[in-house]
Coordinates of C-alpha atoms and ligand atoms in Angstrom, one line a residue:
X17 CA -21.5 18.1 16.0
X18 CA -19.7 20.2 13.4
X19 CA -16.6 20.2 11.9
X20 CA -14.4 21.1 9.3
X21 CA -13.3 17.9 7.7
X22 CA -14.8 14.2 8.4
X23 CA -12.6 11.6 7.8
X24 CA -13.5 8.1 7.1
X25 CA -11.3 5.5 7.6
X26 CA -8.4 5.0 10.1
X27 CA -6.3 3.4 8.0
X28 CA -2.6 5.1 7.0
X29 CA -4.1 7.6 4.6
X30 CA -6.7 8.9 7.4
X31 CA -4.6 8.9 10.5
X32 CA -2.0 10.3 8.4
X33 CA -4.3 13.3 6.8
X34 CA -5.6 13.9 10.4
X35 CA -2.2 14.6 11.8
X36 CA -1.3 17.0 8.4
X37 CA -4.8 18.8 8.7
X38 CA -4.1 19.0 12.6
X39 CA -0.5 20.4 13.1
X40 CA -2.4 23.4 10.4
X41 CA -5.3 24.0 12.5
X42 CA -7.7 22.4 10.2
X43 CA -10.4 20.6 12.2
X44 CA -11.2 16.8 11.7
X45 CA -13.1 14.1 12.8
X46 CA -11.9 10.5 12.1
X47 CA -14.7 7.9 11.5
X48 CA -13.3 4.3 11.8
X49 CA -15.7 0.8 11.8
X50 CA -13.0 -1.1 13.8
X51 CA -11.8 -0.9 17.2
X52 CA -8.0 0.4 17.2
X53 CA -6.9 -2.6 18.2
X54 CA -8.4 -4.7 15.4
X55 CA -6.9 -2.0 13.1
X56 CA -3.2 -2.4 14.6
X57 CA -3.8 -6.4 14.4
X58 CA -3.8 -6.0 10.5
X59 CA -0.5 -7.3 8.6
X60 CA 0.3 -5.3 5.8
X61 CA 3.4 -4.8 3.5
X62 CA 6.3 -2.7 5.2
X63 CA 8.8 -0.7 2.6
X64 CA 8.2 3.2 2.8
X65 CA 9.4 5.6 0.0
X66 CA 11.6 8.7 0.9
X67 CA 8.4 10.4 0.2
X68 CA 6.8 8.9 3.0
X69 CA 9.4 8.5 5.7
X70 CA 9.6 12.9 5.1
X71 CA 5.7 12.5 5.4
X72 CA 6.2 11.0 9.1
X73 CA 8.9 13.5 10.0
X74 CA 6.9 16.4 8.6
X75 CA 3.8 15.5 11.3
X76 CA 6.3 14.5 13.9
X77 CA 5.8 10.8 14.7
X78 CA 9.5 9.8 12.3
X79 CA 11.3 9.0 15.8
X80 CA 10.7 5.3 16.0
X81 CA 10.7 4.7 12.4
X82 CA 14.4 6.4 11.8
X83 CA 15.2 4.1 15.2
X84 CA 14.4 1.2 14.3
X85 CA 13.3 0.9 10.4
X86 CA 16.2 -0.7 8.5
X87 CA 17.6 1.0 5.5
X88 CA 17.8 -1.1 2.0
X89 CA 19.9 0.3 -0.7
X90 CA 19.3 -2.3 -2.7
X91 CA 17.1 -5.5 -4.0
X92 CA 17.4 -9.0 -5.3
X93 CA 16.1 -10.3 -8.5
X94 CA 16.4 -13.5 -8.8
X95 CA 15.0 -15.6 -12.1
X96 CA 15.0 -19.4 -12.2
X97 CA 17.2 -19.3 -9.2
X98 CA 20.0 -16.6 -11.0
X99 CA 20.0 -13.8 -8.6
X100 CA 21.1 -10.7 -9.5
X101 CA 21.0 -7.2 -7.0
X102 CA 19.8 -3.9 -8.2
X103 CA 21.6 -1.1 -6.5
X104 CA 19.6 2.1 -5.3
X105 CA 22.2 3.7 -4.2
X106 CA 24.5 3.5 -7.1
X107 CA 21.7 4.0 -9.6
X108 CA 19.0 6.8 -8.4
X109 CA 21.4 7.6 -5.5
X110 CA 17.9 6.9 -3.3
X111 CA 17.0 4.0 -0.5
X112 CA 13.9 2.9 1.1
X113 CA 13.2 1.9 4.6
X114 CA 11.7 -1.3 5.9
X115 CA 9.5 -0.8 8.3
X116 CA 5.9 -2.5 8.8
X117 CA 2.5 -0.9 7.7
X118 CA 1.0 -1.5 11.4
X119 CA 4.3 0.2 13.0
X120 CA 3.7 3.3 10.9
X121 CA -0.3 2.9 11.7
X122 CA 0.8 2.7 15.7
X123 CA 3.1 5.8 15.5
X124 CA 0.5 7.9 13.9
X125 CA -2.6 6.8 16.6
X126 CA -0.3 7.2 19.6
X127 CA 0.6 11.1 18.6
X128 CA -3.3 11.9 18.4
X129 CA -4.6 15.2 17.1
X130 CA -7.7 15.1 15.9
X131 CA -11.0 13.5 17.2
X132 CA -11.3 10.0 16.2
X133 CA -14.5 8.3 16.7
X134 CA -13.6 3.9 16.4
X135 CA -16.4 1.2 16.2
X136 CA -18.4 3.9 14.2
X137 CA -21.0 1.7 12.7
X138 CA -22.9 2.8 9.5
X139 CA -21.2 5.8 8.5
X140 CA -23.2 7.1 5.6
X141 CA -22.9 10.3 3.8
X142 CA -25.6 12.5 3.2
X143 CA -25.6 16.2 0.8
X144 CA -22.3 15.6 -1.5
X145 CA -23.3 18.1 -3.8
X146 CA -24.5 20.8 -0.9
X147 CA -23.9 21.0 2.9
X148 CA -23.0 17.8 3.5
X149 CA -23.1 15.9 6.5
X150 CA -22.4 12.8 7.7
X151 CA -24.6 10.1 10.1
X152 CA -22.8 7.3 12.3
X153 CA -24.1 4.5 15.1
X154 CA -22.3 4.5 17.9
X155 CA -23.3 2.4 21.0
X156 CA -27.0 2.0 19.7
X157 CA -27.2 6.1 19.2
X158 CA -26.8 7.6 15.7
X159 CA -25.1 10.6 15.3
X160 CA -25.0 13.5 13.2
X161 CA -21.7 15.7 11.6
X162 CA -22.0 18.8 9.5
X163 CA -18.9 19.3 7.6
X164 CA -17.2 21.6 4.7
X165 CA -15.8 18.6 3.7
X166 CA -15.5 14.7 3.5
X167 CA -12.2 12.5 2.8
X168 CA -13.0 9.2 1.9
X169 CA -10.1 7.0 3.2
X170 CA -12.0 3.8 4.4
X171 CA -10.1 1.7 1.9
X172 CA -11.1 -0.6 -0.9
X173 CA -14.4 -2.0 1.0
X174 CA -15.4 1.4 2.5
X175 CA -18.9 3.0 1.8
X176 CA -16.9 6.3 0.4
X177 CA -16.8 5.4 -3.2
X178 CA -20.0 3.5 -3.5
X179 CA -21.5 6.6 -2.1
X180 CA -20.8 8.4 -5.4
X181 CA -23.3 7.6 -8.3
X182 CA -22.0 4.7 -10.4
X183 CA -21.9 7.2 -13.7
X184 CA -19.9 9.6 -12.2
X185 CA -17.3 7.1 -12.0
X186 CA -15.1 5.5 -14.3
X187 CA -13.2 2.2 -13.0
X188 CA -10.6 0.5 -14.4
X189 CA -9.8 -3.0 -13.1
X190 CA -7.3 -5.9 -13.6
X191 CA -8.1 -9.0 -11.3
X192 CA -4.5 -11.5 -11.7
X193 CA -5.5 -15.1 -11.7
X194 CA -3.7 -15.7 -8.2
X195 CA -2.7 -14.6 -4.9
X196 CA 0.2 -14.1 -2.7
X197 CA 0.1 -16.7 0.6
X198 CA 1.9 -15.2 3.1
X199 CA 3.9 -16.0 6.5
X200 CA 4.8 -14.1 8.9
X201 CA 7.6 -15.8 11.2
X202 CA 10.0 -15.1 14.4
X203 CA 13.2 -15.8 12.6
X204 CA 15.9 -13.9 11.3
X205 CA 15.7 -12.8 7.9
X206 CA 17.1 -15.1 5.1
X207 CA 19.6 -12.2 3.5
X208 CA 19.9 -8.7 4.0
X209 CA 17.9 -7.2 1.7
X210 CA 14.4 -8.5 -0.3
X211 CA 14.8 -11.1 -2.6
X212 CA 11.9 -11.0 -5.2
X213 CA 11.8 -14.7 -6.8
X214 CA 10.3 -15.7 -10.4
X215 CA 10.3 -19.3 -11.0
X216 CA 8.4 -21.7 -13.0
X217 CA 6.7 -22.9 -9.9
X218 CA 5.4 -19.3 -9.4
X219 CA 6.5 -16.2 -7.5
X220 CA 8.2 -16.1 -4.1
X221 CA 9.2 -13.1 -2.1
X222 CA 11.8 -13.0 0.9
X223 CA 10.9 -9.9 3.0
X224 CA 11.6 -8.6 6.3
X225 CA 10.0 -6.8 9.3
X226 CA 13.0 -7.0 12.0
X227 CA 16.4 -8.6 12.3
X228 CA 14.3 -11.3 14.0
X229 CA 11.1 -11.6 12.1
X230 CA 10.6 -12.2 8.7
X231 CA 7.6 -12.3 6.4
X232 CA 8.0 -14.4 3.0
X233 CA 5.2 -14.8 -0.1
X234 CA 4.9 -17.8 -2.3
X235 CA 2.3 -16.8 -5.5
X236 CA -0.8 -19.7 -5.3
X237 CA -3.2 -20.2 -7.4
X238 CA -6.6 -16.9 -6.3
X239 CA -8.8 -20.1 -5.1
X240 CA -6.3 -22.0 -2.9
X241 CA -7.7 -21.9 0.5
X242 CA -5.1 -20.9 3.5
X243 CA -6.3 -24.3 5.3
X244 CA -4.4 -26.4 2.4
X245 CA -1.2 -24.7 3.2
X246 CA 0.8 -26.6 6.6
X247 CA 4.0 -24.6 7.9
X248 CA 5.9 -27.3 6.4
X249 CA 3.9 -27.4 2.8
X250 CA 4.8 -23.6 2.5
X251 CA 8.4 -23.8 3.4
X252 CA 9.3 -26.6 1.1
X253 CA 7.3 -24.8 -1.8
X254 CA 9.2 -21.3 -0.8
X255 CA 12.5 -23.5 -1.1
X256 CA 11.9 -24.9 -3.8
X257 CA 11.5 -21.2 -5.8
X258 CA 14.9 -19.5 -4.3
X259 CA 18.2 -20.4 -5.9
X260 CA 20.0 -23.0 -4.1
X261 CA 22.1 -21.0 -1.4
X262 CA 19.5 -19.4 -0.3
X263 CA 17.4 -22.3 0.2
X264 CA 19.7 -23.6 2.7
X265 CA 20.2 -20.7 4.6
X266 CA 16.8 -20.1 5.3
X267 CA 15.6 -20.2 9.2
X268 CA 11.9 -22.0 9.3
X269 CA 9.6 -21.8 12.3
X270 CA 6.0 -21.9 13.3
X271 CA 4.0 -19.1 11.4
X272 CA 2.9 -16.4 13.5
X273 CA 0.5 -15.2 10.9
X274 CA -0.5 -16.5 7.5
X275 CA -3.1 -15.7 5.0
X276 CA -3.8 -15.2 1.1
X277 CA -4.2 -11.9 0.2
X278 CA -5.5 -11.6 -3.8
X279 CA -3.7 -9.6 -6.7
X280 CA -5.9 -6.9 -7.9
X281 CA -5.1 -3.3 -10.3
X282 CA -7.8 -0.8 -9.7
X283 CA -8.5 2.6 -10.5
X284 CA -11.6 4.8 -10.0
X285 CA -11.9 8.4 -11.4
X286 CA -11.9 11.3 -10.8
X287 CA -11.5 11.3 -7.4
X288 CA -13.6 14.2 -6.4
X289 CA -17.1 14.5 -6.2
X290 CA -18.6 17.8 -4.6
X291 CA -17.4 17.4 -1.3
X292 CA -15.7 14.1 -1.5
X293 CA -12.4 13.4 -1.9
X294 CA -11.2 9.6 -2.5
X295 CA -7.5 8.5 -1.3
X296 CA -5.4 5.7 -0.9
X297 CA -7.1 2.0 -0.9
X298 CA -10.4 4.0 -1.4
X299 CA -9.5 5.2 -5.2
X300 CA -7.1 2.2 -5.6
X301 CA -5.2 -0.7 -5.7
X302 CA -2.0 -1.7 -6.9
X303 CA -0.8 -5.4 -6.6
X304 CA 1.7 -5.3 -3.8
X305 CA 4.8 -6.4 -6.2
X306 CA 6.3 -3.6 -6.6
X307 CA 5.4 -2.6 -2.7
X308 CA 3.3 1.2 -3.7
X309 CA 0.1 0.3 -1.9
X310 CA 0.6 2.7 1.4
X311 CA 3.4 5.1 -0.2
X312 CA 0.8 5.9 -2.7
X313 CA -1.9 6.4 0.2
X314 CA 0.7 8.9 1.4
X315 CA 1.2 11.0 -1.5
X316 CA -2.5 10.8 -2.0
X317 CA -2.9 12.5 1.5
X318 CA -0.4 14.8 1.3
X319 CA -1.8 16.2 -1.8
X320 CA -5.4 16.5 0.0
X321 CA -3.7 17.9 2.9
X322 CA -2.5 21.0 0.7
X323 CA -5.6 21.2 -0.8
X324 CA -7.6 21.8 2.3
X325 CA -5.0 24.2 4.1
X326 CA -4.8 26.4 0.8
X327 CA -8.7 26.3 1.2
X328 CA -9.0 27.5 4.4
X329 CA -5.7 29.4 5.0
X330 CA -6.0 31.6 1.0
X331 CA -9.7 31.2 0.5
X332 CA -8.6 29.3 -2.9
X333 CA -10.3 26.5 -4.1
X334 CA -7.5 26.0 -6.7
X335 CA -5.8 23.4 -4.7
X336 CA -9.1 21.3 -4.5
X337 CA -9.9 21.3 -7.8
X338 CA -6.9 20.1 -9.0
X339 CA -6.3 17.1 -6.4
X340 CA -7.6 14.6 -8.6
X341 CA -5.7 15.3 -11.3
X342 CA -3.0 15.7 -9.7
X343 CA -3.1 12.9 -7.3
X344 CA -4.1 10.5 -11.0
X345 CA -0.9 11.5 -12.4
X346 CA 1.1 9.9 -9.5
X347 CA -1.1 6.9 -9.0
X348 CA -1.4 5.8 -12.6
X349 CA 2.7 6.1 -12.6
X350 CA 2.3 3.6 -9.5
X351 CA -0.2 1.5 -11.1
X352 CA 2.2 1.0 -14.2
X353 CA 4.9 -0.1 -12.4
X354 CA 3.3 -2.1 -9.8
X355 CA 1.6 -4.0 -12.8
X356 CA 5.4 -4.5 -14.7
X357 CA 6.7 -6.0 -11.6
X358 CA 3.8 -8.2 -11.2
X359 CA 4.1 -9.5 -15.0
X360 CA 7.9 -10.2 -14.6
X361 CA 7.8 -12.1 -11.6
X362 CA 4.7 -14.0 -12.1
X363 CA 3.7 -17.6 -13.6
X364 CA 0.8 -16.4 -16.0
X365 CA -0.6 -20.1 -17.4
X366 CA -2.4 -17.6 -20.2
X367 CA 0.3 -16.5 -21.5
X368 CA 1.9 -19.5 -22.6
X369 CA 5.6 -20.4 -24.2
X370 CA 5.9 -17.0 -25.8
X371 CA 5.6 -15.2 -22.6
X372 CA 7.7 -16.7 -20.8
X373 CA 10.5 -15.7 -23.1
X374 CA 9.3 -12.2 -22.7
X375 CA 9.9 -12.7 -19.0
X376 CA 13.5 -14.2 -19.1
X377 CA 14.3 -11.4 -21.9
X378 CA 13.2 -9.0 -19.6
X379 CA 15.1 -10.1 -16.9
X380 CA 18.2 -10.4 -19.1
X381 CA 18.0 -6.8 -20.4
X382 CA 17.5 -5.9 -16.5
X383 CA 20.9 -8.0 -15.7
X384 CA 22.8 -6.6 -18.6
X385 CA 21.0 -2.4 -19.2
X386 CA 21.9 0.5 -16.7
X387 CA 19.4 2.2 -18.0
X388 CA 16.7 -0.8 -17.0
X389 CA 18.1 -1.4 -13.8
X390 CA 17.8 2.6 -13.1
X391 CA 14.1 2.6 -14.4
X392 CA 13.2 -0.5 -11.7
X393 CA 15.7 1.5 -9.1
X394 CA 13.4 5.0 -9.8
X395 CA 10.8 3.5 -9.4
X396 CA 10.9 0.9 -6.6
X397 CA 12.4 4.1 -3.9
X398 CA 9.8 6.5 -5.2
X399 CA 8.9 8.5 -8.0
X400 CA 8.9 12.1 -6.4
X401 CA 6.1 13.7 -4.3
Ligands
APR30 N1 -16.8 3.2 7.9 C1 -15.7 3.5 8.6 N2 -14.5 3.0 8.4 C2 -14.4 2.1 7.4 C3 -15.5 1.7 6.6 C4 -16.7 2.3 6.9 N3 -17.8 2.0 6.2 N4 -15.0 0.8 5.7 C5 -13.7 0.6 5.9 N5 -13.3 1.4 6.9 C6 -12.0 1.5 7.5 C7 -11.2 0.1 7.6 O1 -11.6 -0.6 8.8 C8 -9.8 0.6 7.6 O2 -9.3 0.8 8.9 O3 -11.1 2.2 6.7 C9 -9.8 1.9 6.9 C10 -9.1 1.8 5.5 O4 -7.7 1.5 5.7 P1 -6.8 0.7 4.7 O5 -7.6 -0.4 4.1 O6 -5.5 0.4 5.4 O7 -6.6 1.8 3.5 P2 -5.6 3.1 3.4 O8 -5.6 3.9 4.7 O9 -6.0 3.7 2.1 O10 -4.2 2.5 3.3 C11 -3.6 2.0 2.1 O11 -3.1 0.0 3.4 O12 -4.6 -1.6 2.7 C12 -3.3 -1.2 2.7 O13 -2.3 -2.1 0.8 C13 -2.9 -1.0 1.3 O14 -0.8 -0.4 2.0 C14 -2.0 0.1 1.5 C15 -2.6 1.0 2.5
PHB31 C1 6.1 -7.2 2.9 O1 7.1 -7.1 3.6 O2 5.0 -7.6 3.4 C2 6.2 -6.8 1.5 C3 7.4 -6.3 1.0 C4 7.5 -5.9 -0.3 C5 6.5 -6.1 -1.2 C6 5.3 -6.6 -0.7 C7 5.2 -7.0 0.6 O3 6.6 -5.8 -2.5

């Protein structure tokens, strides 16, 4: 088989750069290890950036978003229980939408486009530096691509960027002493909008997928194993970390879901090599505090996207060779922010007496600055595209 660009990974950032290459006639084939079922069965985070709703309306899958995300125009910060709300709409005149990762991931499968190849078993990548091609296993068969091109979008884990010799790369890595338990639950949400929680017990986050289901975070120490954790055990520690009021108004019920996902900065660079181009989970990995992880897969893709249409539409490879740069300027932005969030809202036991006066005089020139507020409010709904 031949084809123009091979895709790895049917993640957001693959399924979406399929549908963008597609609805421009560039040709792709989508490589993905897991079944589309086990890849709709994943729970991920769920606020999208203007950038990224426009993203979905641009390839023509924004219907059921628009109907059914929910709009936020603002957050709550709340800081040994004192809660205060940061205004979007007042402040960057911006909102975001809430609306889950695996929505988004179903909207983009059902519209199609391109070829996509699932339970693809040991994609590797062949040629990087000349005519490269790509092998798979599929049903006890391997199979051979030739391609101009290869987008590496298989996430974190993915064989993309371990493909590239280690000394072309440079990493840069942060690993937080704890994780985020989560529970996902058929019950209303506790308030309107999130409520992102610091408290001397540790983080807690009150998020939302529906008016009927809610997902909520309590920070735990990176060992703690999901199997210490009863329903009960996690809403009494959740309580325990929201101010009082909200406490009480919170609806419990079984979990429908619940697992420990760790805290992790990452950043590999550049993010070209010959013909491969990292994006989104792939390149890396923001800690989901300040919720960038999939909007910065999206800008990621929409920058390849360009890159690949100006290549075969203008016969320029301008567009290509500046993707990494450009797509680096955008993500280290996002890691910087996502990183400030975490270190305001966190218990770090490293960090002792003196910073956790840093973190209460942070939040107090938050409660009391425009200018802070605006900063948070700028970059929570998206620095631009
Ligand atoms: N071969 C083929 N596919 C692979 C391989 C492989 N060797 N390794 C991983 N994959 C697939 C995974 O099964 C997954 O479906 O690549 C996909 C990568 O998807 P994501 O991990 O969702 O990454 P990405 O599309 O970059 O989206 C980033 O998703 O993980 C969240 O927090 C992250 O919100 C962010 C967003
Ligand atoms: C979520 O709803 O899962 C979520 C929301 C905001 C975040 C992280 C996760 O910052």
């Amino acid at each position: 088989m031949r084809t123009q660009v091979v895709i790895v990974g049917a993640g957001p950032a693959g399924l979406m750069l399929a549908r963008l290459l597609w609805l421009e006639g560039v040709e792709s084939v989508v490589l993905e290890r897991k079944s589309a079922a086990y890849v709709l069965g994943r729970i991920r985070a769920g606020v999208l950036e203007q950038g990224t709703m426009d993203l979905m309306d641009r390839v023509q899958v924004g219907l059921r978003m628009h109907a059914e995300g929910l709009v936020h125009r603002g957050v709550e910060l709340s800081f040994g229980g004192d809660q205060h709300r940061i205004d979007f709409a007042s402040l960057v005149n911006r909102q975001v939408l809430v609306y889950g990762q695996t929505e988004l991931t179903r909207d983009l499968m059902a519209a199609g486009g391109a070829m996509y190849i699932y339970e693809a078993d040991d994609v590797e990548l062949h040629d990087l530096d000349g005519r490269s091609w790509v092998t798979y296993k599929k049903d006890g068969a391997t199979h051979r691509i030739d391609c101009d091109f290869i987008a590496g979008c298989d996430g974190y884990h993915g064989i993309s960027r371990s493909s590239v010799p280690q000394e072309a790369l440079t990493t840069y890595e942060r690993i937080y002493p704890f994780g985020w338990l989560g529970v996902l639950v058929d019950k209303p949400p506790v308030a309107d909008e999130l409520i992102y929680a610091q408290h001397e017990r540790g983080f807690a986050l009150c998020s939302q997928r529906s008016p009927t289901r809610s997902r909520y975070y309590v920070q735990v120490p990176a060992d703690e194993a999901v199997a210490e954790w009863s329903d009960d055990r996690f809403w009494d520690e959740l309580r325990r970390r929201l101010n009082p009021s909200t406490a009480e108004a919170l609806q419990t019920g079984p979990s429908i879901e619940k697992s420990i996902a760790p805290l992790r900065s990452f950043v590999a660079e550049p993010l070209r090599f010959g013909s491969l181009f990292l994006a989104g989970d792939a390149a890396h990995i923001v800690p989901p505090t300040g919720a960038k992880g999939l909007n910065l897969a999206m800008s990621d893709v929409s920058y390849l996207a360009d890159a690949f249409i100006e290549h075969y539409r203008e016969r320029s490879g301008a567009g290509l060779n500046s993707y990494s740069h450009r797509a680096l300027e955008r993500i280290w932005k996002a890691e910087r922010f996502s990183w400030w969030m975490t270190s305001l809202l966190h218990v770090f036991p490293e960090t002792g007496a003196f910073g956790k006066r840093m973190q209460r005089a942070e939040f107090d020139y938050l409660k009391t600055s425009r200018a802070a507020q605006q900063s948070l409010a700028e970059n929570y709904t998206g620095l631009p595209f």
